[in-house]
Amino acid sequence: MREYALALVDWLACAARGREEPAARAALELDEPAVHAGVAGHVLDFDDTYLPGIAHLSAPVAPVALVLGAELGRSAGDVLAAYAEGFEAMGAIARASHPALYDRGWHPTAVCGGAGAAVAAAGLLKADRDSAEAIALLRAGGVRAAFGSHGKSLQVGLAAATGLQAARLAAGGARVPLAEAVRGFEEVTGGRYAAPAAERAVRENWIKAWPCCLQTHGAIEAASRVRDRRELSVIVHPVSLQAAAYGPRPRDGLQAKFSIPYLTAYTLLHGPPRVESFDEVDRDACALAERIEVRTDGGLLESECVLVSDGREVARVEAARGSPKRPMDANVLREKVSALAGESLADALDDLDRPAAELLELAGLARPAP
């Protein structure tokens, strides 16, 4: 369970830092803790990402496992086990549905997230898993048009709520045939359903090094290796430009997280971005980004990026830092968590017998007493 624990602690740290972002504050108005936690954990776009499905598997699953686990008085270990089940269930659907969901404009994290969250919640509630997952699939939704706005994290938080509600309905006796729900899901979204394989998704999961779209990370790392800024071209797989589609002059920090030319330029000027780098748009980076060409090549890996200057290759990154091929070591991951949320959260899962409610408190996500 070590890999799941690393991903869950990483998500907790992202949620702790993201809970005061505007979208997360807005989510508080719903008075649904799982929605608020879901938005908070995803709003920085710093949470872990599963590249084979281009989906953030923790984003809708972790908040449901934690919030429900705390409500039921369960332990951190119980939460971790439920989270792992939901993580793999969501990962299987996202993988089987890629690239169909992306090609049709869907947001895989939101579309597949309800099912993963439902599986996690069903385990904690001892509800009928198939019915919980089926009910969640009936409500699947979320589109890529939300990228670069509050809508991206909001629809992930709403997917978490869908999963939790689905499991509660199943626990109450509602029964929906999974096969029927799968058929409808596949007809409408173009995706495909698949049953999970033990620990498959977690072994291919990325722990992100930078707080922005994963499909910009190759360009960021490649740019960090070069100094030549003349006639710079960035070549990426087509899916990278689908995900990070904004041009050289993003309107705000949210759009900047999804701009390959801007983030390439920013890195050339200032080094790789940090959380605070997106507080505002850097004018110098915009000016330099205007001179950066972005091209696609379907022959590249989905994580790959090539930088070309004056007609010659100056940098190539096949899988950026934080990928399964180049994972962060324990010290670097601890530094990330501590920088986002403090030292105490870095050790949050050292004791799996602690109450799940303590994890919410450490992340600042616990509901205040009435």
Short mmCIF file of C-alpha atoms in Angstrom, two decimals:
data_model
loop_
_atom_site.label_atom_id
_atom_site.label_comp_id
_atom_site.label_asym_id
_atom_site.label_seq_id
_atom_site.Cartn_x
_atom_site.Cartn_y
_atom_site.Cartn_z
CA MET A 1 0.00 0.00 0.00
CA ARG A 2 3.04 2.26 0.07
CA GLU A 3 2.40 3.77 -3.37
CA TYR A 4 -1.21 4.56 -2.48
CA ALA A 5 -0.09 6.19 0.76
CA LEU A 6 2.37 8.41 -1.12
CA ALA A 7 -0.32 9.52 -3.56
CA LEU A 8 -2.86 10.14 -0.79
CA VAL A 9 -0.44 12.25 1.26
CA ASP A 10 0.45 14.20 -1.88
CA TRP A 11 -3.25 14.86 -2.50
CA LEU A 12 -3.79 15.91 1.12
CA ALA A 13 -1.01 18.45 0.81
CA CYS A 14 -2.49 19.85 -2.40
CA ALA A 15 -5.89 20.13 -0.71
CA ALA A 16 -4.42 21.85 2.33
CA ARG A 17 -2.81 24.51 0.13
CA GLY A 18 -5.77 24.77 -2.24
CA ARG A 19 -8.61 25.04 0.27
CA GLU A 20 -8.59 28.86 0.26
CA GLU A 21 -8.51 29.26 -3.52
CA PRO A 22 -11.59 31.04 -4.93
CA ALA A 23 -13.16 27.90 -6.42
CA ALA A 24 -12.71 26.01 -3.15
CA ARG A 25 -14.20 28.86 -1.13
CA ALA A 26 -17.17 28.92 -3.51
CA ALA A 27 -17.63 25.17 -3.00
CA LEU A 28 -18.11 25.75 0.73
CA GLU A 29 -21.45 27.36 -0.11
CA LEU A 30 -22.84 23.94 -1.03
CA ASP A 31 -22.24 22.65 2.49
CA GLU A 32 -21.06 19.35 1.04
CA PRO A 33 -17.63 18.50 2.52
CA ALA A 34 -16.71 16.05 -0.24
CA VAL A 35 -17.26 18.72 -2.90
CA HIS A 36 -15.16 21.26 -1.03
CA ALA A 37 -12.37 18.76 -0.44
CA GLY A 38 -12.53 17.61 -4.05
CA VAL A 39 -12.21 21.13 -5.39
CA ALA A 40 -9.48 22.02 -2.90
CA GLY A 41 -7.36 19.01 -3.83
CA HIS A 42 -7.52 19.67 -7.57
CA VAL A 43 -7.64 23.44 -7.92
CA LEU A 44 -3.84 23.90 -7.99
CA ASP A 45 -3.46 21.19 -10.64
CA PHE A 46 -0.60 19.86 -8.52
CA ASP A 47 -2.24 16.54 -7.62
CA ASP A 48 -1.12 13.17 -8.97
CA THR A 49 -2.00 12.18 -12.53
CA TYR A 50 -2.44 8.86 -14.32
CA LEU A 51 -1.08 9.39 -17.82
CA PRO A 52 -2.51 6.22 -19.47
CA GLY A 53 -5.96 7.73 -18.95
CA ILE A 54 -4.93 11.39 -18.53
CA ALA A 55 -6.92 11.45 -15.31
CA HIS A 56 -6.29 12.61 -11.75
CA LEU A 57 -7.30 9.47 -9.87
CA SER A 58 -6.97 10.87 -6.36
CA ALA A 59 -8.94 14.03 -7.15
CA PRO A 60 -12.48 12.60 -6.84
CA VAL A 61 -11.66 9.43 -4.88
CA ALA A 62 -9.56 10.75 -1.98
CA PRO A 63 -12.07 13.37 -0.75
CA VAL A 64 -14.88 10.83 -0.63
CA ALA A 65 -12.81 8.20 1.17
CA LEU A 66 -11.59 10.75 3.72
CA VAL A 67 -14.82 12.62 4.35
CA LEU A 68 -16.92 9.48 4.61
CA GLY A 69 -14.27 7.65 6.63
CA ALA A 70 -14.20 10.51 9.13
CA GLU A 71 -18.00 10.61 9.29
CA LEU A 72 -18.15 6.87 10.01
CA GLY A 73 -15.41 7.02 12.63
CA ARG A 74 -13.08 4.81 10.60
CA SER A 75 -9.29 4.64 10.75
CA ALA A 76 -6.73 6.04 8.34
CA GLY A 77 -6.01 2.46 7.30
CA ASP A 78 -9.66 1.89 6.40
CA VAL A 79 -9.64 5.07 4.35
CA LEU A 80 -6.44 4.07 2.57
CA ALA A 81 -7.89 0.66 1.63
CA ALA A 82 -11.11 2.21 0.28
CA TYR A 83 -9.11 4.85 -1.59
CA ALA A 84 -6.97 2.16 -3.23
CA GLU A 85 -10.06 0.32 -4.46
CA GLY A 86 -11.58 3.46 -5.92
CA PHE A 87 -8.26 4.56 -7.39
CA GLU A 88 -7.88 1.33 -9.37
CA ALA A 89 -11.53 1.23 -10.43
CA MET A 90 -11.32 4.75 -11.84
CA GLY A 91 -7.94 4.08 -13.42
CA ALA A 92 -9.24 1.05 -15.30
CA ILE A 93 -12.10 3.03 -16.85
CA ALA A 94 -9.91 6.01 -17.70
CA ARG A 95 -7.30 3.80 -19.35
CA ALA A 96 -9.85 1.87 -21.38
CA SER A 97 -11.52 5.13 -22.45
CA HIS A 98 -8.36 6.87 -23.65
CA PRO A 99 -8.08 8.60 -26.10
CA ALA A 100 -11.78 8.42 -26.97
CA LEU A 101 -12.88 10.69 -24.14
CA TYR A 102 -10.25 13.32 -24.92
CA ASP A 103 -10.95 13.23 -28.63
CA ARG A 104 -14.64 13.95 -27.97
CA GLY A 105 -13.97 16.85 -25.61
CA TRP A 106 -14.66 15.07 -22.32
CA HIS A 107 -12.66 15.63 -19.13
CA PRO A 108 -11.67 12.09 -18.05
CA THR A 109 -11.17 12.97 -14.38
CA ALA A 110 -14.72 14.22 -14.07
CA VAL A 111 -16.26 11.60 -16.37
CA CYS A 112 -14.61 8.60 -14.70
CA GLY A 113 -14.28 10.08 -11.23
CA GLY A 114 -17.78 9.42 -10.00
CA ALA A 115 -17.37 5.69 -10.54
CA GLY A 116 -14.07 5.61 -8.66
CA ALA A 117 -15.50 7.63 -5.80
CA ALA A 118 -18.55 5.35 -5.68
CA VAL A 119 -16.37 2.26 -5.35
CA ALA A 120 -14.41 3.83 -2.50
CA ALA A 121 -17.57 4.89 -0.68
CA ALA A 122 -19.30 1.56 -1.26
CA GLY A 123 -16.44 -0.20 0.49
CA LEU A 124 -16.74 1.99 3.56
CA LEU A 125 -20.54 1.75 3.63
CA LYS A 126 -20.57 -1.97 2.84
CA ALA A 127 -22.95 -1.12 0.02
CA ASP A 128 -23.55 -3.07 -3.18
CA ARG A 129 -20.50 -2.09 -5.25
CA ASP A 130 -21.95 -2.81 -8.68
CA SER A 131 -25.05 -0.71 -8.06
CA ALA A 132 -23.03 2.16 -6.60
CA GLU A 133 -20.72 2.19 -9.62
CA ALA A 134 -23.67 1.87 -12.00
CA ILE A 135 -25.52 4.82 -10.48
CA ALA A 136 -22.38 6.93 -10.73
CA LEU A 137 -21.86 5.98 -14.38
CA LEU A 138 -25.42 7.09 -15.14
CA ARG A 139 -24.43 10.61 -14.04
CA ALA A 140 -21.00 10.78 -15.66
CA GLY A 141 -20.08 14.15 -17.13
CA GLY A 142 -17.53 16.95 -17.40
CA VAL A 143 -15.86 18.61 -20.38
CA ARG A 144 -12.40 19.86 -21.32
CA ALA A 145 -13.86 23.29 -22.07
CA ALA A 146 -13.57 23.88 -18.31
CA PHE A 147 -9.75 23.82 -18.44
CA GLY A 148 -8.23 27.14 -17.46
CA SER A 149 -11.21 28.16 -15.32
CA HIS A 150 -12.77 27.40 -11.94
CA GLY A 151 -14.95 24.91 -13.80
CA LYS A 152 -12.19 22.29 -14.00
CA SER A 153 -11.84 21.76 -10.26
CA LEU A 154 -15.55 22.35 -9.63
CA GLN A 155 -16.62 19.53 -11.93
CA VAL A 156 -14.13 17.22 -10.22
CA GLY A 157 -15.62 18.10 -6.83
CA LEU A 158 -19.08 17.44 -8.23
CA ALA A 159 -17.91 14.06 -9.54
CA ALA A 160 -16.83 13.22 -5.99
CA ALA A 161 -20.32 14.11 -4.78
CA THR A 162 -21.84 11.94 -7.50
CA GLY A 163 -19.84 8.95 -6.30
CA LEU A 164 -20.73 9.50 -2.66
CA GLN A 165 -24.43 9.93 -3.42
CA ALA A 166 -24.41 6.84 -5.62
CA ALA A 167 -22.93 4.71 -2.83
CA ARG A 168 -25.41 6.08 -0.29
CA LEU A 169 -28.28 5.20 -2.64
CA ALA A 170 -26.91 1.69 -3.08
CA ALA A 171 -26.51 1.36 0.68
CA GLY A 172 -30.15 2.36 1.01
CA GLY A 173 -31.24 -0.47 -1.24
CA ALA A 174 -31.23 1.05 -4.74
CA ARG A 175 -30.25 -1.50 -7.38
CA VAL A 176 -29.10 -0.68 -10.91
CA PRO A 177 -27.63 -3.32 -13.25
CA LEU A 178 -24.01 -2.47 -13.93
CA ALA A 179 -24.19 -3.88 -17.46
CA GLU A 180 -27.02 -1.52 -18.38
CA ALA A 181 -25.22 1.51 -16.98
CA VAL A 182 -22.00 0.55 -18.77
CA ARG A 183 -23.83 0.28 -22.09
CA GLY A 184 -25.28 3.74 -21.66
CA PHE A 185 -21.97 5.21 -20.51
CA GLU A 186 -20.18 3.81 -23.55
CA GLU A 187 -22.87 4.92 -26.02
CA VAL A 188 -22.96 8.49 -24.76
CA THR A 189 -19.31 9.22 -23.98
CA GLY A 190 -17.50 6.97 -26.45
CA GLY A 191 -15.49 5.61 -23.54
CA ARG A 192 -15.11 2.01 -22.48
CA TYR A 193 -15.63 0.29 -19.18
CA ALA A 194 -12.99 -2.04 -17.74
CA ALA A 195 -12.65 -3.87 -14.45
CA PRO A 196 -9.60 -2.95 -12.39
CA ALA A 197 -6.41 -4.96 -12.09
CA ALA A 198 -4.64 -5.03 -8.72
CA GLU A 199 -2.16 -2.17 -8.32
CA ARG A 200 -1.95 -1.49 -12.04
CA ALA A 201 -2.81 2.20 -12.06
CA VAL A 202 -0.78 3.15 -9.01
CA ARG A 203 2.36 1.74 -10.61
CA GLU A 204 1.91 4.10 -13.57
CA ASN A 205 0.89 7.15 -11.55
CA TRP A 206 2.75 10.48 -11.71
CA ILE A 207 3.44 12.60 -8.62
CA LYS A 208 3.64 16.03 -10.17
CA ALA A 209 6.72 18.20 -9.84
CA TRP A 210 5.02 21.41 -10.99
CA PRO A 211 1.54 22.86 -10.32
CA CYS A 212 0.15 22.91 -13.85
CA CYS A 213 -1.18 20.63 -16.57
CA LEU A 214 0.88 17.44 -16.82
CA GLN A 215 1.05 17.83 -20.61
CA THR A 216 3.20 20.95 -20.13
CA HIS A 217 5.75 19.20 -17.92
CA GLY A 218 7.91 17.90 -20.75
CA ALA A 219 8.23 21.42 -22.13
CA ILE A 220 9.02 22.83 -18.69
CA GLU A 221 11.80 20.35 -18.03
CA ALA A 222 13.20 20.67 -21.55
CA ALA A 223 13.24 24.46 -21.23
CA SER A 224 15.06 24.20 -17.90
CA ARG A 225 17.94 22.52 -19.74
CA VAL A 226 18.55 25.17 -22.42
CA ARG A 227 19.58 28.81 -22.64
CA ASP A 228 19.17 29.42 -26.36
CA ARG A 229 15.94 31.35 -26.97
CA ARG A 230 16.24 32.06 -30.70
CA GLU A 231 13.58 30.63 -33.01
CA LEU A 232 12.55 28.10 -30.42
CA SER A 233 10.05 25.42 -31.41
CA VAL A 234 8.31 23.07 -28.99
CA ILE A 235 7.23 19.72 -30.44
CA VAL A 236 4.77 17.59 -28.45
CA HIS A 237 2.30 14.77 -28.95
CA PRO A 238 -1.10 16.01 -30.23
CA VAL A 239 -2.80 15.12 -26.94
CA SER A 240 -0.56 17.62 -25.16
CA LEU A 241 -1.96 20.44 -27.24
CA GLN A 242 -5.49 19.15 -26.67
CA ALA A 243 -4.94 19.36 -22.92
CA ALA A 244 -2.87 22.54 -22.82
CA ALA A 245 -4.49 24.52 -25.60
CA TYR A 246 -4.00 28.13 -24.50
CA GLY A 247 -1.77 30.41 -26.51
CA PRO A 248 1.15 32.65 -25.57
CA ARG A 249 -0.88 35.28 -23.70
CA PRO A 250 -3.08 33.59 -21.08
CA ARG A 251 -5.61 35.84 -19.38
CA ASP A 252 -4.81 34.71 -15.84
CA GLY A 253 -2.94 32.14 -13.81
CA LEU A 254 -5.54 29.44 -14.39
CA GLN A 255 -5.16 29.70 -18.15
CA ALA A 256 -1.38 29.94 -17.78
CA LYS A 257 -1.36 26.43 -16.29
CA PHE A 258 -2.57 25.20 -19.69
CA SER A 259 -0.28 27.14 -22.04
CA ILE A 260 2.76 25.34 -23.46
CA PRO A 261 4.36 28.45 -25.03
CA TYR A 262 3.86 30.52 -21.89
CA LEU A 263 5.26 27.90 -19.52
CA THR A 264 8.20 27.24 -21.82
CA ALA A 265 8.97 30.96 -21.84
CA TYR A 266 8.40 31.32 -18.11
CA THR A 267 10.86 28.51 -17.41
CA LEU A 268 13.47 30.00 -19.72
CA LEU A 269 13.21 33.30 -17.84
CA HIS A 270 12.61 32.24 -14.24
CA GLY A 271 13.01 28.50 -13.91
CA PRO A 272 10.19 25.96 -13.43
CA PRO A 273 6.98 27.42 -11.97
CA ARG A 274 5.91 27.20 -8.33
CA VAL A 275 2.44 27.60 -6.84
CA GLU A 276 2.89 31.35 -6.45
CA SER A 277 4.04 31.66 -10.06
CA PHE A 278 0.38 31.54 -11.07
CA ASP A 279 -0.79 34.38 -8.84
CA GLU A 280 -0.55 36.57 -11.92
CA VAL A 281 0.60 36.38 -15.53
CA ASP A 282 4.21 37.37 -16.19
CA ARG A 283 4.40 39.98 -18.98
CA ASP A 284 7.97 39.14 -19.95
CA ALA A 285 7.03 35.49 -20.31
CA CYS A 286 4.10 36.44 -22.54
CA ALA A 287 6.37 38.52 -24.77
CA LEU A 288 8.88 35.68 -25.11
CA ALA A 289 6.09 33.13 -25.62
CA GLU A 290 4.96 35.03 -28.72
CA ARG A 291 8.22 33.93 -30.36
CA ILE A 292 7.82 30.26 -29.42
CA GLU A 293 6.24 27.92 -31.96
CA VAL A 294 4.34 24.84 -30.78
CA ARG A 295 4.02 21.90 -33.17
CA THR A 296 2.68 18.37 -32.79
CA ASP A 297 4.08 15.01 -33.81
CA GLY A 298 1.97 11.88 -33.36
CA GLY A 299 5.12 9.80 -33.38
CA LEU A 300 6.17 11.12 -29.97
CA LEU A 301 5.18 9.60 -26.65
CA GLU A 302 2.24 11.32 -24.99
CA SER A 303 4.62 12.60 -22.31
CA GLU A 304 7.43 13.52 -24.70
CA CYS A 305 8.68 16.97 -25.70
CA VAL A 306 11.42 18.09 -28.09
CA LEU A 307 12.85 21.61 -28.23
CA VAL A 308 14.35 22.79 -31.49
CA SER A 309 16.39 25.98 -31.94
CA ASP A 310 17.76 27.20 -35.27
CA GLY A 311 16.82 23.90 -36.84
CA ARG A 312 18.60 21.64 -34.37
CA GLU A 313 17.37 19.67 -31.41
CA VAL A 314 18.54 21.25 -28.14
CA ALA A 315 16.57 19.21 -25.59
CA ARG A 316 14.35 16.14 -25.42
CA VAL A 317 12.33 14.83 -22.48
CA GLU A 318 10.51 11.52 -22.83
CA ALA A 319 9.04 11.44 -19.33
CA ALA A 320 9.42 14.41 -17.01
CA ARG A 321 10.37 14.36 -13.37
CA GLY A 322 7.72 12.72 -11.21
CA SER A 323 6.85 10.08 -13.81
CA PRO A 324 6.97 6.36 -12.96
CA LYS A 325 10.22 6.19 -14.94
CA ARG A 326 11.71 9.07 -12.96
CA PRO A 327 9.88 9.16 -9.62
CA MET A 328 10.61 11.66 -6.90
CA ASP A 329 12.68 10.20 -4.11
CA ALA A 330 11.28 10.21 -0.59
CA ASN A 331 13.12 13.38 0.42
CA VAL A 332 11.94 15.38 -2.58
CA LEU A 333 8.36 14.27 -2.08
CA ARG A 334 8.56 15.19 1.59
CA GLU A 335 9.85 18.63 0.61
CA LYS A 336 6.86 19.08 -1.72
CA VAL A 337 4.35 18.05 0.95
CA SER A 338 6.02 20.14 3.64
CA ALA A 339 6.18 23.20 1.40
CA LEU A 340 2.47 22.91 0.67
CA ALA A 341 1.17 21.95 4.09
CA GLY A 342 3.84 21.64 6.77
CA GLU A 343 5.87 18.85 8.33
CA SER A 344 3.01 17.27 10.28
CA LEU A 345 1.12 16.33 7.13
CA ALA A 346 4.19 14.65 5.65
CA ASP A 347 3.89 12.00 8.39
CA ALA A 348 0.09 11.79 8.25
CA LEU A 349 -0.09 8.12 7.25
CA ASP A 350 2.71 6.80 9.41
CA ASP A 351 0.05 5.61 11.86
CA LEU A 352 -2.77 3.84 10.03
CA ASP A 353 -4.70 3.31 13.27
CA ARG A 354 -5.26 7.03 13.78
CA PRO A 355 -8.83 8.28 13.23
CA ALA A 356 -9.54 9.41 9.69
CA ALA A 357 -10.97 12.62 11.13
CA GLU A 358 -7.46 13.62 12.16
CA LEU A 359 -6.35 13.57 8.53
CA LEU A 360 -9.06 16.06 7.61
CA GLU A 361 -8.03 18.27 10.51
CA LEU A 362 -4.37 18.19 9.50
CA ALA A 363 -5.32 19.32 6.00
CA GLY A 364 -7.65 22.03 7.30
CA LEU A 365 -10.65 20.34 5.68
CA ALA A 366 -12.61 19.43 8.79
CA ARG A 367 -16.00 21.05 9.15
CA PRO A 368 -16.23 23.50 12.05
CA ALA A 369 -18.45 22.42 14.91
CA PRO A 370 -21.99 23.93 14.70
#
